[in-house]
N, C-alpha and C. Protein backbone atom coordinates (compact mmCIF):
# COMPACT_ATOMS: atom_id res chain seq x y z
N MET A 1 -7.62 -17.23 -2.92
CA MET A 1 -7.31 -17.68 -1.58
C MET A 1 -7.29 -16.46 -0.65
N ALA A 2 -7.83 -16.63 0.54
CA ALA A 2 -7.86 -15.52 1.50
C ALA A 2 -6.46 -15.20 2.00
N ARG A 3 -6.18 -13.92 2.12
CA ARG A 3 -4.87 -13.48 2.62
C ARG A 3 -4.89 -13.50 4.16
N PRO A 4 -3.75 -13.74 4.78
CA PRO A 4 -3.69 -13.74 6.24
C PRO A 4 -4.07 -12.37 6.81
N VAL A 5 -4.52 -12.40 8.04
CA VAL A 5 -4.82 -11.16 8.74
C VAL A 5 -3.50 -10.45 9.03
N ILE A 6 -3.43 -9.18 8.69
CA ILE A 6 -2.20 -8.42 8.86
C ILE A 6 -2.14 -7.79 10.25
N GLY A 7 -3.22 -7.31 10.75
CA GLY A 7 -3.24 -6.70 12.08
C GLY A 7 -4.31 -5.63 12.12
N GLU A 8 -4.85 -5.44 13.29
CA GLU A 8 -5.89 -4.45 13.47
C GLU A 8 -5.38 -3.06 13.14
N GLY A 9 -6.14 -2.33 12.34
CA GLY A 9 -5.76 -0.97 11.97
C GLY A 9 -4.72 -0.89 10.87
N LEU A 10 -4.31 -2.04 10.33
CA LEU A 10 -3.30 -2.05 9.27
C LEU A 10 -3.94 -2.43 7.95
N ARG A 11 -3.41 -1.87 6.88
CA ARG A 11 -3.95 -2.09 5.53
C ARG A 11 -2.85 -2.68 4.65
N LEU A 12 -3.18 -3.75 3.97
CA LEU A 12 -2.26 -4.42 3.06
C LEU A 12 -2.64 -4.05 1.63
N ARG A 13 -1.63 -3.70 0.84
CA ARG A 13 -1.89 -3.40 -0.58
C ARG A 13 -0.61 -3.63 -1.38
N HIS A 14 -0.77 -3.69 -2.70
CA HIS A 14 0.38 -3.81 -3.58
C HIS A 14 1.02 -2.43 -3.78
N PRO A 15 2.33 -2.38 -3.93
CA PRO A 15 3.00 -1.09 -4.14
C PRO A 15 2.70 -0.51 -5.52
N ARG A 16 2.90 0.79 -5.61
CA ARG A 16 2.75 1.52 -6.87
C ARG A 16 4.03 2.33 -7.10
N PRO A 17 4.29 2.76 -8.33
CA PRO A 17 5.52 3.53 -8.60
C PRO A 17 5.71 4.73 -7.66
N GLU A 18 4.64 5.39 -7.31
CA GLU A 18 4.77 6.57 -6.44
C GLU A 18 5.17 6.22 -5.00
N ASP A 19 5.18 4.93 -4.66
CA ASP A 19 5.62 4.50 -3.33
C ASP A 19 7.14 4.37 -3.22
N HIS A 20 7.84 4.39 -4.35
CA HIS A 20 9.27 4.12 -4.36
C HIS A 20 10.06 5.04 -3.42
N LEU A 21 9.97 6.34 -3.62
CA LEU A 21 10.73 7.28 -2.78
C LEU A 21 10.26 7.25 -1.33
N ARG A 22 8.99 7.03 -1.14
CA ARG A 22 8.42 6.95 0.21
C ARG A 22 9.05 5.77 0.98
N LEU A 23 9.22 4.66 0.30
CA LEU A 23 9.82 3.51 0.95
C LEU A 23 11.31 3.74 1.21
N LEU A 24 12.01 4.29 0.23
CA LEU A 24 13.44 4.57 0.42
C LEU A 24 13.66 5.49 1.63
N ALA A 25 12.72 6.40 1.86
CA ALA A 25 12.85 7.37 2.95
C ALA A 25 12.84 6.72 4.33
N VAL A 26 12.24 5.53 4.48
CA VAL A 26 12.19 4.91 5.81
C VAL A 26 13.34 3.92 6.04
N LEU A 27 14.07 3.56 5.00
CA LEU A 27 15.08 2.51 5.15
C LEU A 27 16.15 2.84 6.19
N ASP A 28 16.71 4.04 6.14
CA ASP A 28 17.76 4.39 7.11
C ASP A 28 17.24 4.35 8.54
N GLU A 29 16.05 4.88 8.74
CA GLU A 29 15.46 4.87 10.08
C GLU A 29 15.24 3.43 10.55
N TRP A 30 14.64 2.62 9.71
CA TRP A 30 14.32 1.24 10.10
C TRP A 30 15.57 0.39 10.31
N TRP A 31 16.65 0.69 9.61
CA TRP A 31 17.89 -0.07 9.75
C TRP A 31 18.85 0.63 10.72
N GLY A 32 18.38 1.67 11.39
CA GLY A 32 19.17 2.35 12.41
C GLY A 32 20.46 2.95 11.89
N GLY A 33 20.47 3.34 10.61
CA GLY A 33 21.66 3.93 10.02
C GLY A 33 22.80 2.95 9.82
N LEU A 34 22.49 1.66 9.87
CA LEU A 34 23.51 0.61 9.73
C LEU A 34 24.40 0.85 8.52
N GLY A 35 25.70 0.87 8.75
CA GLY A 35 26.67 1.03 7.66
C GLY A 35 26.89 2.45 7.20
N GLY A 36 26.26 3.42 7.88
CA GLY A 36 26.44 4.82 7.52
C GLY A 36 25.96 5.12 6.11
N GLU A 37 26.62 6.07 5.46
CA GLU A 37 26.22 6.50 4.11
C GLU A 37 26.34 5.35 3.10
N ALA A 38 27.40 4.54 3.24
CA ALA A 38 27.57 3.40 2.32
C ALA A 38 26.44 2.39 2.49
N GLY A 39 26.04 2.14 3.74
CA GLY A 39 24.92 1.23 4.00
C GLY A 39 23.63 1.76 3.43
N ALA A 40 23.40 3.07 3.57
CA ALA A 40 22.18 3.68 3.03
C ALA A 40 22.14 3.54 1.51
N GLN A 41 23.29 3.76 0.88
CA GLN A 41 23.34 3.63 -0.57
C GLN A 41 23.11 2.18 -1.01
N GLN A 42 23.69 1.23 -0.28
CA GLN A 42 23.47 -0.18 -0.62
C GLN A 42 22.00 -0.56 -0.51
N ARG A 43 21.34 -0.12 0.55
CA ARG A 43 19.92 -0.44 0.71
C ARG A 43 19.10 0.18 -0.42
N ALA A 44 19.40 1.43 -0.76
CA ALA A 44 18.67 2.08 -1.86
C ALA A 44 18.89 1.36 -3.18
N LEU A 45 20.12 0.89 -3.41
CA LEU A 45 20.42 0.19 -4.65
C LEU A 45 19.72 -1.16 -4.73
N LEU A 46 19.36 -1.73 -3.58
CA LEU A 46 18.63 -2.99 -3.57
C LEU A 46 17.16 -2.82 -3.95
N LEU A 47 16.68 -1.59 -3.93
CA LEU A 47 15.27 -1.33 -4.23
C LEU A 47 15.10 -0.29 -5.33
N PRO A 48 15.56 -0.58 -6.53
CA PRO A 48 15.34 0.38 -7.62
C PRO A 48 13.86 0.49 -7.96
N ARG A 49 13.53 1.56 -8.62
CA ARG A 49 12.14 1.85 -9.00
C ARG A 49 11.49 0.70 -9.77
N LEU A 50 12.27 -0.08 -10.50
CA LEU A 50 11.68 -1.14 -11.31
C LEU A 50 10.83 -2.11 -10.49
N TYR A 51 11.17 -2.30 -9.21
CA TYR A 51 10.34 -3.19 -8.37
C TYR A 51 8.94 -2.61 -8.16
N PHE A 52 8.83 -1.30 -8.22
CA PHE A 52 7.55 -0.62 -8.01
C PHE A 52 6.79 -0.43 -9.32
N GLN A 53 7.40 -0.88 -10.40
CA GLN A 53 6.78 -0.82 -11.71
C GLN A 53 6.45 -2.21 -12.25
N HIS A 54 7.34 -3.19 -12.03
CA HIS A 54 7.22 -4.47 -12.71
C HIS A 54 6.97 -5.67 -11.79
N PHE A 55 7.03 -5.48 -10.48
CA PHE A 55 6.83 -6.60 -9.55
C PHE A 55 5.77 -6.26 -8.51
N THR A 56 4.81 -5.45 -8.88
CA THR A 56 3.83 -4.97 -7.91
C THR A 56 2.83 -6.04 -7.48
N THR A 57 2.46 -6.93 -8.37
CA THR A 57 1.43 -7.92 -8.02
C THR A 57 1.97 -9.05 -7.15
N THR A 58 3.28 -9.10 -6.96
CA THR A 58 3.88 -10.12 -6.09
C THR A 58 4.56 -9.49 -4.88
N SER A 59 4.30 -8.22 -4.64
CA SER A 59 4.89 -7.49 -3.52
C SER A 59 3.79 -6.79 -2.74
N TRP A 60 4.09 -6.45 -1.47
CA TRP A 60 3.09 -5.80 -0.62
C TRP A 60 3.69 -4.69 0.21
N LEU A 61 2.84 -3.72 0.50
CA LEU A 61 3.12 -2.67 1.48
C LEU A 61 2.05 -2.77 2.55
N VAL A 62 2.42 -2.39 3.77
CA VAL A 62 1.46 -2.32 4.87
C VAL A 62 1.49 -0.90 5.41
N GLU A 63 0.30 -0.32 5.57
CA GLU A 63 0.16 1.04 6.11
C GLU A 63 -0.71 0.99 7.35
N ASP A 64 -0.50 1.95 8.25
CA ASP A 64 -1.34 2.03 9.44
C ASP A 64 -2.53 2.96 9.17
N ALA A 65 -3.32 3.21 10.19
CA ALA A 65 -4.54 4.02 10.04
C ALA A 65 -4.23 5.45 9.62
N GLU A 66 -3.01 5.93 9.88
CA GLU A 66 -2.60 7.29 9.47
C GLU A 66 -1.87 7.28 8.13
N ASP A 67 -1.95 6.17 7.40
CA ASP A 67 -1.30 6.00 6.09
C ASP A 67 0.23 5.99 6.16
N ARG A 68 0.78 5.75 7.35
CA ARG A 68 2.24 5.61 7.48
C ARG A 68 2.64 4.22 7.01
N LEU A 69 3.73 4.14 6.29
CA LEU A 69 4.28 2.87 5.86
C LEU A 69 4.85 2.17 7.09
N VAL A 70 4.43 0.91 7.34
CA VAL A 70 4.92 0.18 8.51
C VAL A 70 5.54 -1.17 8.15
N GLY A 71 5.44 -1.56 6.89
CA GLY A 71 6.06 -2.82 6.48
C GLY A 71 5.98 -3.01 4.99
N PHE A 72 6.87 -3.86 4.48
CA PHE A 72 6.84 -4.18 3.05
C PHE A 72 7.51 -5.51 2.79
N LEU A 73 7.14 -6.14 1.71
CA LEU A 73 7.82 -7.32 1.18
C LEU A 73 7.87 -7.16 -0.32
N ILE A 74 9.07 -7.23 -0.88
CA ILE A 74 9.27 -7.17 -2.32
C ILE A 74 9.69 -8.56 -2.76
N GLY A 75 8.89 -9.17 -3.61
CA GLY A 75 9.19 -10.51 -4.09
C GLY A 75 8.71 -10.69 -5.52
N PHE A 76 9.08 -11.82 -6.10
CA PHE A 76 8.67 -12.08 -7.48
C PHE A 76 8.68 -13.58 -7.76
N LEU A 77 8.02 -13.96 -8.82
CA LEU A 77 8.02 -15.33 -9.31
C LEU A 77 9.16 -15.43 -10.32
N SER A 78 9.99 -16.44 -10.19
CA SER A 78 11.11 -16.60 -11.11
C SER A 78 10.60 -16.79 -12.53
N GLN A 79 11.19 -16.06 -13.45
CA GLN A 79 10.85 -16.24 -14.85
C GLN A 79 11.69 -17.34 -15.48
N THR A 80 12.77 -17.72 -14.81
CA THR A 80 13.67 -18.74 -15.33
C THR A 80 13.32 -20.13 -14.81
N ASP A 81 12.93 -20.20 -13.54
CA ASP A 81 12.64 -21.48 -12.89
C ASP A 81 11.15 -21.50 -12.51
N PRO A 82 10.33 -22.27 -13.21
CA PRO A 82 8.89 -22.27 -12.96
C PRO A 82 8.48 -22.83 -11.61
N ASP A 83 9.42 -23.41 -10.86
CA ASP A 83 9.10 -23.93 -9.53
C ASP A 83 9.45 -22.94 -8.43
N ALA A 84 10.14 -21.85 -8.76
CA ALA A 84 10.69 -20.96 -7.74
C ALA A 84 10.01 -19.60 -7.67
N ALA A 85 9.98 -19.09 -6.45
CA ALA A 85 9.61 -17.70 -6.17
C ALA A 85 10.72 -17.15 -5.27
N TYR A 86 10.86 -15.84 -5.24
CA TYR A 86 12.00 -15.24 -4.55
C TYR A 86 11.56 -14.03 -3.73
N VAL A 87 11.92 -14.01 -2.45
CA VAL A 87 11.71 -12.84 -1.60
C VAL A 87 13.00 -12.03 -1.65
N HIS A 88 12.88 -10.82 -2.17
CA HIS A 88 14.05 -9.98 -2.41
C HIS A 88 14.40 -9.07 -1.23
N PHE A 89 13.40 -8.43 -0.62
CA PHE A 89 13.68 -7.45 0.44
C PHE A 89 12.43 -7.31 1.30
N VAL A 90 12.63 -7.30 2.61
CA VAL A 90 11.53 -7.17 3.56
C VAL A 90 11.95 -6.16 4.62
N GLY A 91 11.02 -5.33 5.03
CA GLY A 91 11.29 -4.39 6.11
C GLY A 91 10.06 -4.17 6.97
N ILE A 92 10.27 -4.02 8.26
CA ILE A 92 9.20 -3.77 9.23
C ILE A 92 9.61 -2.60 10.11
N ASP A 93 8.69 -1.68 10.33
CA ASP A 93 8.92 -0.57 11.25
C ASP A 93 9.39 -1.15 12.59
N PRO A 94 10.48 -0.63 13.16
CA PRO A 94 10.99 -1.19 14.42
C PRO A 94 9.95 -1.28 15.53
N GLY A 95 8.99 -0.37 15.55
CA GLY A 95 7.95 -0.42 16.58
C GLY A 95 6.98 -1.58 16.42
N LEU A 96 7.00 -2.23 15.26
CA LEU A 96 6.10 -3.37 15.03
C LEU A 96 6.85 -4.69 14.88
N ARG A 97 8.14 -4.68 15.10
CA ARG A 97 8.88 -5.94 15.02
C ARG A 97 8.42 -6.85 16.15
N ARG A 98 8.43 -8.13 15.87
CA ARG A 98 7.99 -9.18 16.80
C ARG A 98 6.48 -9.16 17.00
N SER A 99 5.76 -8.48 16.09
CA SER A 99 4.29 -8.43 16.17
C SER A 99 3.64 -9.49 15.30
N GLY A 100 4.43 -10.20 14.49
CA GLY A 100 3.87 -11.17 13.55
C GLY A 100 3.65 -10.59 12.16
N LEU A 101 3.93 -9.29 11.98
CA LEU A 101 3.69 -8.65 10.69
C LEU A 101 4.58 -9.25 9.60
N ALA A 102 5.85 -9.43 9.86
CA ALA A 102 6.74 -10.01 8.84
C ALA A 102 6.30 -11.42 8.49
N ARG A 103 5.94 -12.21 9.48
CA ARG A 103 5.45 -13.57 9.24
C ARG A 103 4.20 -13.54 8.36
N SER A 104 3.31 -12.60 8.62
CA SER A 104 2.09 -12.48 7.81
C SER A 104 2.40 -12.09 6.37
N LEU A 105 3.37 -11.18 6.18
CA LEU A 105 3.77 -10.81 4.82
C LEU A 105 4.35 -12.01 4.08
N TYR A 106 5.19 -12.77 4.75
CA TYR A 106 5.74 -13.97 4.13
C TYR A 106 4.62 -14.95 3.80
N GLN A 107 3.65 -15.10 4.69
CA GLN A 107 2.54 -16.02 4.41
C GLN A 107 1.77 -15.58 3.18
N CYS A 108 1.56 -14.27 3.01
CA CYS A 108 0.93 -13.76 1.79
C CYS A 108 1.72 -14.20 0.56
N PHE A 109 3.04 -14.08 0.65
CA PHE A 109 3.89 -14.44 -0.47
C PHE A 109 3.87 -15.95 -0.71
N PHE A 110 3.92 -16.74 0.35
CA PHE A 110 3.85 -18.20 0.20
C PHE A 110 2.55 -18.60 -0.49
N ASP A 111 1.44 -18.01 -0.07
CA ASP A 111 0.14 -18.31 -0.67
C ASP A 111 0.13 -17.97 -2.15
N LEU A 112 0.66 -16.80 -2.48
CA LEU A 112 0.71 -16.37 -3.88
C LEU A 112 1.58 -17.33 -4.70
N ALA A 113 2.72 -17.72 -4.17
CA ALA A 113 3.61 -18.64 -4.87
C ALA A 113 2.90 -19.97 -5.13
N ARG A 114 2.20 -20.49 -4.13
CA ARG A 114 1.44 -21.74 -4.31
C ARG A 114 0.37 -21.57 -5.39
N GLU A 115 -0.34 -20.44 -5.34
CA GLU A 115 -1.40 -20.17 -6.33
C GLU A 115 -0.85 -20.21 -7.76
N HIS A 116 0.42 -19.87 -7.90
CA HIS A 116 1.07 -19.85 -9.22
C HIS A 116 1.90 -21.11 -9.48
N GLY A 117 1.64 -22.16 -8.71
CA GLY A 117 2.26 -23.44 -8.95
C GLY A 117 3.72 -23.56 -8.54
N ARG A 118 4.20 -22.64 -7.71
CA ARG A 118 5.60 -22.70 -7.27
C ARG A 118 5.72 -23.67 -6.10
N SER A 119 6.81 -24.39 -6.05
CA SER A 119 7.01 -25.38 -4.99
C SER A 119 8.05 -24.95 -3.95
N ARG A 120 8.74 -23.84 -4.21
CA ARG A 120 9.73 -23.38 -3.25
C ARG A 120 9.89 -21.87 -3.33
N VAL A 121 10.33 -21.31 -2.20
CA VAL A 121 10.64 -19.88 -2.10
C VAL A 121 12.11 -19.78 -1.68
N GLN A 122 12.83 -18.88 -2.31
CA GLN A 122 14.23 -18.67 -2.00
C GLN A 122 14.44 -17.24 -1.50
N SER A 123 15.53 -17.05 -0.78
CA SER A 123 15.89 -15.73 -0.28
C SER A 123 17.36 -15.79 0.13
N ILE A 124 17.94 -14.63 0.41
CA ILE A 124 19.31 -14.57 0.90
C ILE A 124 19.40 -13.55 2.02
N THR A 125 20.49 -13.62 2.77
CA THR A 125 20.81 -12.60 3.75
C THR A 125 22.32 -12.54 3.90
N SER A 126 22.77 -11.50 4.53
CA SER A 126 24.20 -11.34 4.83
C SER A 126 24.57 -12.25 6.00
N PRO A 127 25.76 -12.83 6.00
CA PRO A 127 26.19 -13.65 7.14
C PRO A 127 26.19 -12.88 8.46
N ALA A 128 26.36 -11.57 8.40
CA ALA A 128 26.36 -10.76 9.62
C ALA A 128 24.96 -10.54 10.19
N ASN A 129 23.93 -10.81 9.39
CA ASN A 129 22.56 -10.54 9.82
C ASN A 129 21.97 -11.75 10.55
N THR A 130 22.41 -11.92 11.79
CA THR A 130 21.97 -13.08 12.57
C THR A 130 20.48 -13.04 12.88
N THR A 131 19.89 -11.85 12.97
CA THR A 131 18.45 -11.73 13.19
C THR A 131 17.69 -12.31 12.00
N SER A 132 18.13 -11.98 10.80
CA SER A 132 17.49 -12.51 9.59
C SER A 132 17.66 -14.02 9.51
N LEU A 133 18.82 -14.51 9.84
CA LEU A 133 19.06 -15.96 9.84
C LEU A 133 18.09 -16.65 10.79
N ALA A 134 17.96 -16.15 12.00
CA ALA A 134 17.05 -16.74 12.98
C ALA A 134 15.60 -16.67 12.51
N PHE A 135 15.20 -15.53 11.95
CA PHE A 135 13.83 -15.36 11.47
C PHE A 135 13.52 -16.35 10.35
N HIS A 136 14.38 -16.41 9.36
CA HIS A 136 14.13 -17.30 8.22
C HIS A 136 14.07 -18.77 8.65
N THR A 137 14.97 -19.18 9.51
CA THR A 137 14.92 -20.58 9.94
C THR A 137 13.68 -20.85 10.78
N ALA A 138 13.22 -19.88 11.57
CA ALA A 138 11.98 -20.05 12.32
C ALA A 138 10.77 -20.18 11.40
N LEU A 139 10.85 -19.58 10.21
CA LEU A 139 9.76 -19.68 9.22
C LEU A 139 9.82 -20.98 8.42
N GLY A 140 10.82 -21.79 8.66
CA GLY A 140 10.93 -23.05 7.95
C GLY A 140 11.88 -23.05 6.77
N PHE A 141 12.62 -21.95 6.59
CA PHE A 141 13.63 -21.91 5.54
C PHE A 141 14.82 -22.76 5.98
N LEU A 142 15.45 -23.43 5.04
CA LEU A 142 16.68 -24.17 5.27
C LEU A 142 17.82 -23.41 4.63
N VAL A 143 18.98 -23.46 5.25
CA VAL A 143 20.17 -22.85 4.68
C VAL A 143 20.72 -23.82 3.64
N GLU A 144 20.92 -23.30 2.43
CA GLU A 144 21.48 -24.13 1.37
C GLU A 144 22.98 -24.30 1.59
N GLN A 145 23.48 -25.48 1.27
CA GLN A 145 24.91 -25.74 1.43
C GLN A 145 25.71 -24.79 0.56
N GLY A 146 26.74 -24.21 1.14
CA GLY A 146 27.60 -23.28 0.41
C GLY A 146 28.99 -23.86 0.23
N GLU A 147 29.91 -22.99 -0.11
CA GLU A 147 31.28 -23.43 -0.33
C GLU A 147 32.15 -23.28 0.92
N LYS A 148 31.63 -22.56 1.92
CA LYS A 148 32.40 -22.43 3.16
C LYS A 148 31.42 -22.27 4.32
N VAL A 149 31.95 -22.47 5.52
CA VAL A 149 31.15 -22.34 6.74
C VAL A 149 31.73 -21.17 7.54
N VAL A 150 30.83 -20.26 7.96
CA VAL A 150 31.22 -19.12 8.79
C VAL A 150 30.34 -19.16 10.04
N ASP A 151 30.97 -19.20 11.19
CA ASP A 151 30.24 -19.26 12.47
C ASP A 151 29.21 -20.38 12.47
N GLY A 152 29.57 -21.52 11.88
CA GLY A 152 28.70 -22.68 11.88
C GLY A 152 27.59 -22.68 10.84
N VAL A 153 27.62 -21.71 9.92
CA VAL A 153 26.56 -21.58 8.91
C VAL A 153 27.15 -21.63 7.51
N TRP A 154 26.50 -22.38 6.62
CA TRP A 154 26.95 -22.42 5.22
C TRP A 154 26.80 -21.04 4.59
N VAL A 155 27.83 -20.62 3.86
CA VAL A 155 27.84 -19.31 3.20
C VAL A 155 28.23 -19.50 1.74
N GLN A 156 27.62 -18.70 0.88
CA GLN A 156 27.96 -18.66 -0.55
C GLN A 156 28.94 -17.50 -0.74
N PRO A 157 30.24 -17.78 -0.93
CA PRO A 157 31.21 -16.70 -1.07
C PRO A 157 31.00 -15.91 -2.37
N ASP A 158 31.20 -14.61 -2.27
CA ASP A 158 31.12 -13.71 -3.44
C ASP A 158 29.79 -13.80 -4.18
N TYR A 159 28.73 -14.18 -3.49
CA TYR A 159 27.41 -14.39 -4.10
C TYR A 159 26.93 -13.16 -4.87
N ASP A 160 27.10 -12.00 -4.28
CA ASP A 160 26.65 -10.75 -4.91
C ASP A 160 27.81 -9.90 -5.40
N GLY A 161 28.96 -10.52 -5.59
CA GLY A 161 30.15 -9.82 -6.06
C GLY A 161 31.30 -10.07 -5.12
N PRO A 162 32.49 -9.61 -5.47
CA PRO A 162 33.66 -9.84 -4.64
C PRO A 162 33.47 -9.34 -3.21
N GLY A 163 33.66 -10.25 -2.27
CA GLY A 163 33.53 -9.90 -0.86
C GLY A 163 32.11 -9.81 -0.35
N LEU A 164 31.13 -10.05 -1.18
CA LEU A 164 29.72 -9.94 -0.78
C LEU A 164 29.13 -11.34 -0.62
N ASP A 165 29.57 -12.00 0.46
CA ASP A 165 29.08 -13.34 0.78
C ASP A 165 27.62 -13.27 1.22
N ARG A 166 26.89 -14.36 0.99
CA ARG A 166 25.49 -14.42 1.39
C ARG A 166 25.15 -15.81 1.91
N ILE A 167 24.16 -15.85 2.78
CA ILE A 167 23.53 -17.10 3.19
C ILE A 167 22.31 -17.26 2.27
N ALA A 168 22.21 -18.40 1.62
CA ALA A 168 21.09 -18.67 0.72
C ALA A 168 20.10 -19.60 1.42
N PHE A 169 18.82 -19.23 1.34
CA PHE A 169 17.74 -20.00 1.96
C PHE A 169 16.82 -20.60 0.91
N VAL A 170 16.18 -21.70 1.27
CA VAL A 170 15.10 -22.25 0.47
C VAL A 170 14.03 -22.79 1.42
N ARG A 171 12.79 -22.58 1.05
CA ARG A 171 11.66 -23.11 1.83
C ARG A 171 10.74 -23.82 0.86
N ARG A 172 10.50 -25.07 1.13
CA ARG A 172 9.55 -25.85 0.32
C ARG A 172 8.14 -25.47 0.71
N LEU A 173 7.28 -25.41 -0.28
CA LEU A 173 5.87 -25.06 -0.02
C LEU A 173 5.01 -26.31 -0.01
């Protein structure tokens, strides 16, 4: 199946192990130093090297004409649930936000999930990340019912550990 157009002058490819540190290096800049040193460590811990070794065929990097990293999507097909695929982490260079690049990366992942017989894609975000909530719902993701409601949104308490509540999304393909 043909992949969506990513953008003029941009190149889409699967990540390789040598991309790991390169990607970690842009996270603080792209997230504006959110959360200080603790936030930087949390973001790095969300992207261990194993994603660049074992999930490369279901993940993408986007580079510009100067080979600068400008976007990425790390995702995988569930090994436990044959109907599910999961988007783990997505980032876009702030200068390219609202350009359609993130939507195109998700479309690549949706196409791949369909090609592998998956009927739904899941993802999560922090309740504080209202931009992510708006983006996911605009892409057709639904918020899964949780155990509590925060600011009018269902939340899964302690999803990623004590005090680490998350909003869980699902999108039917």
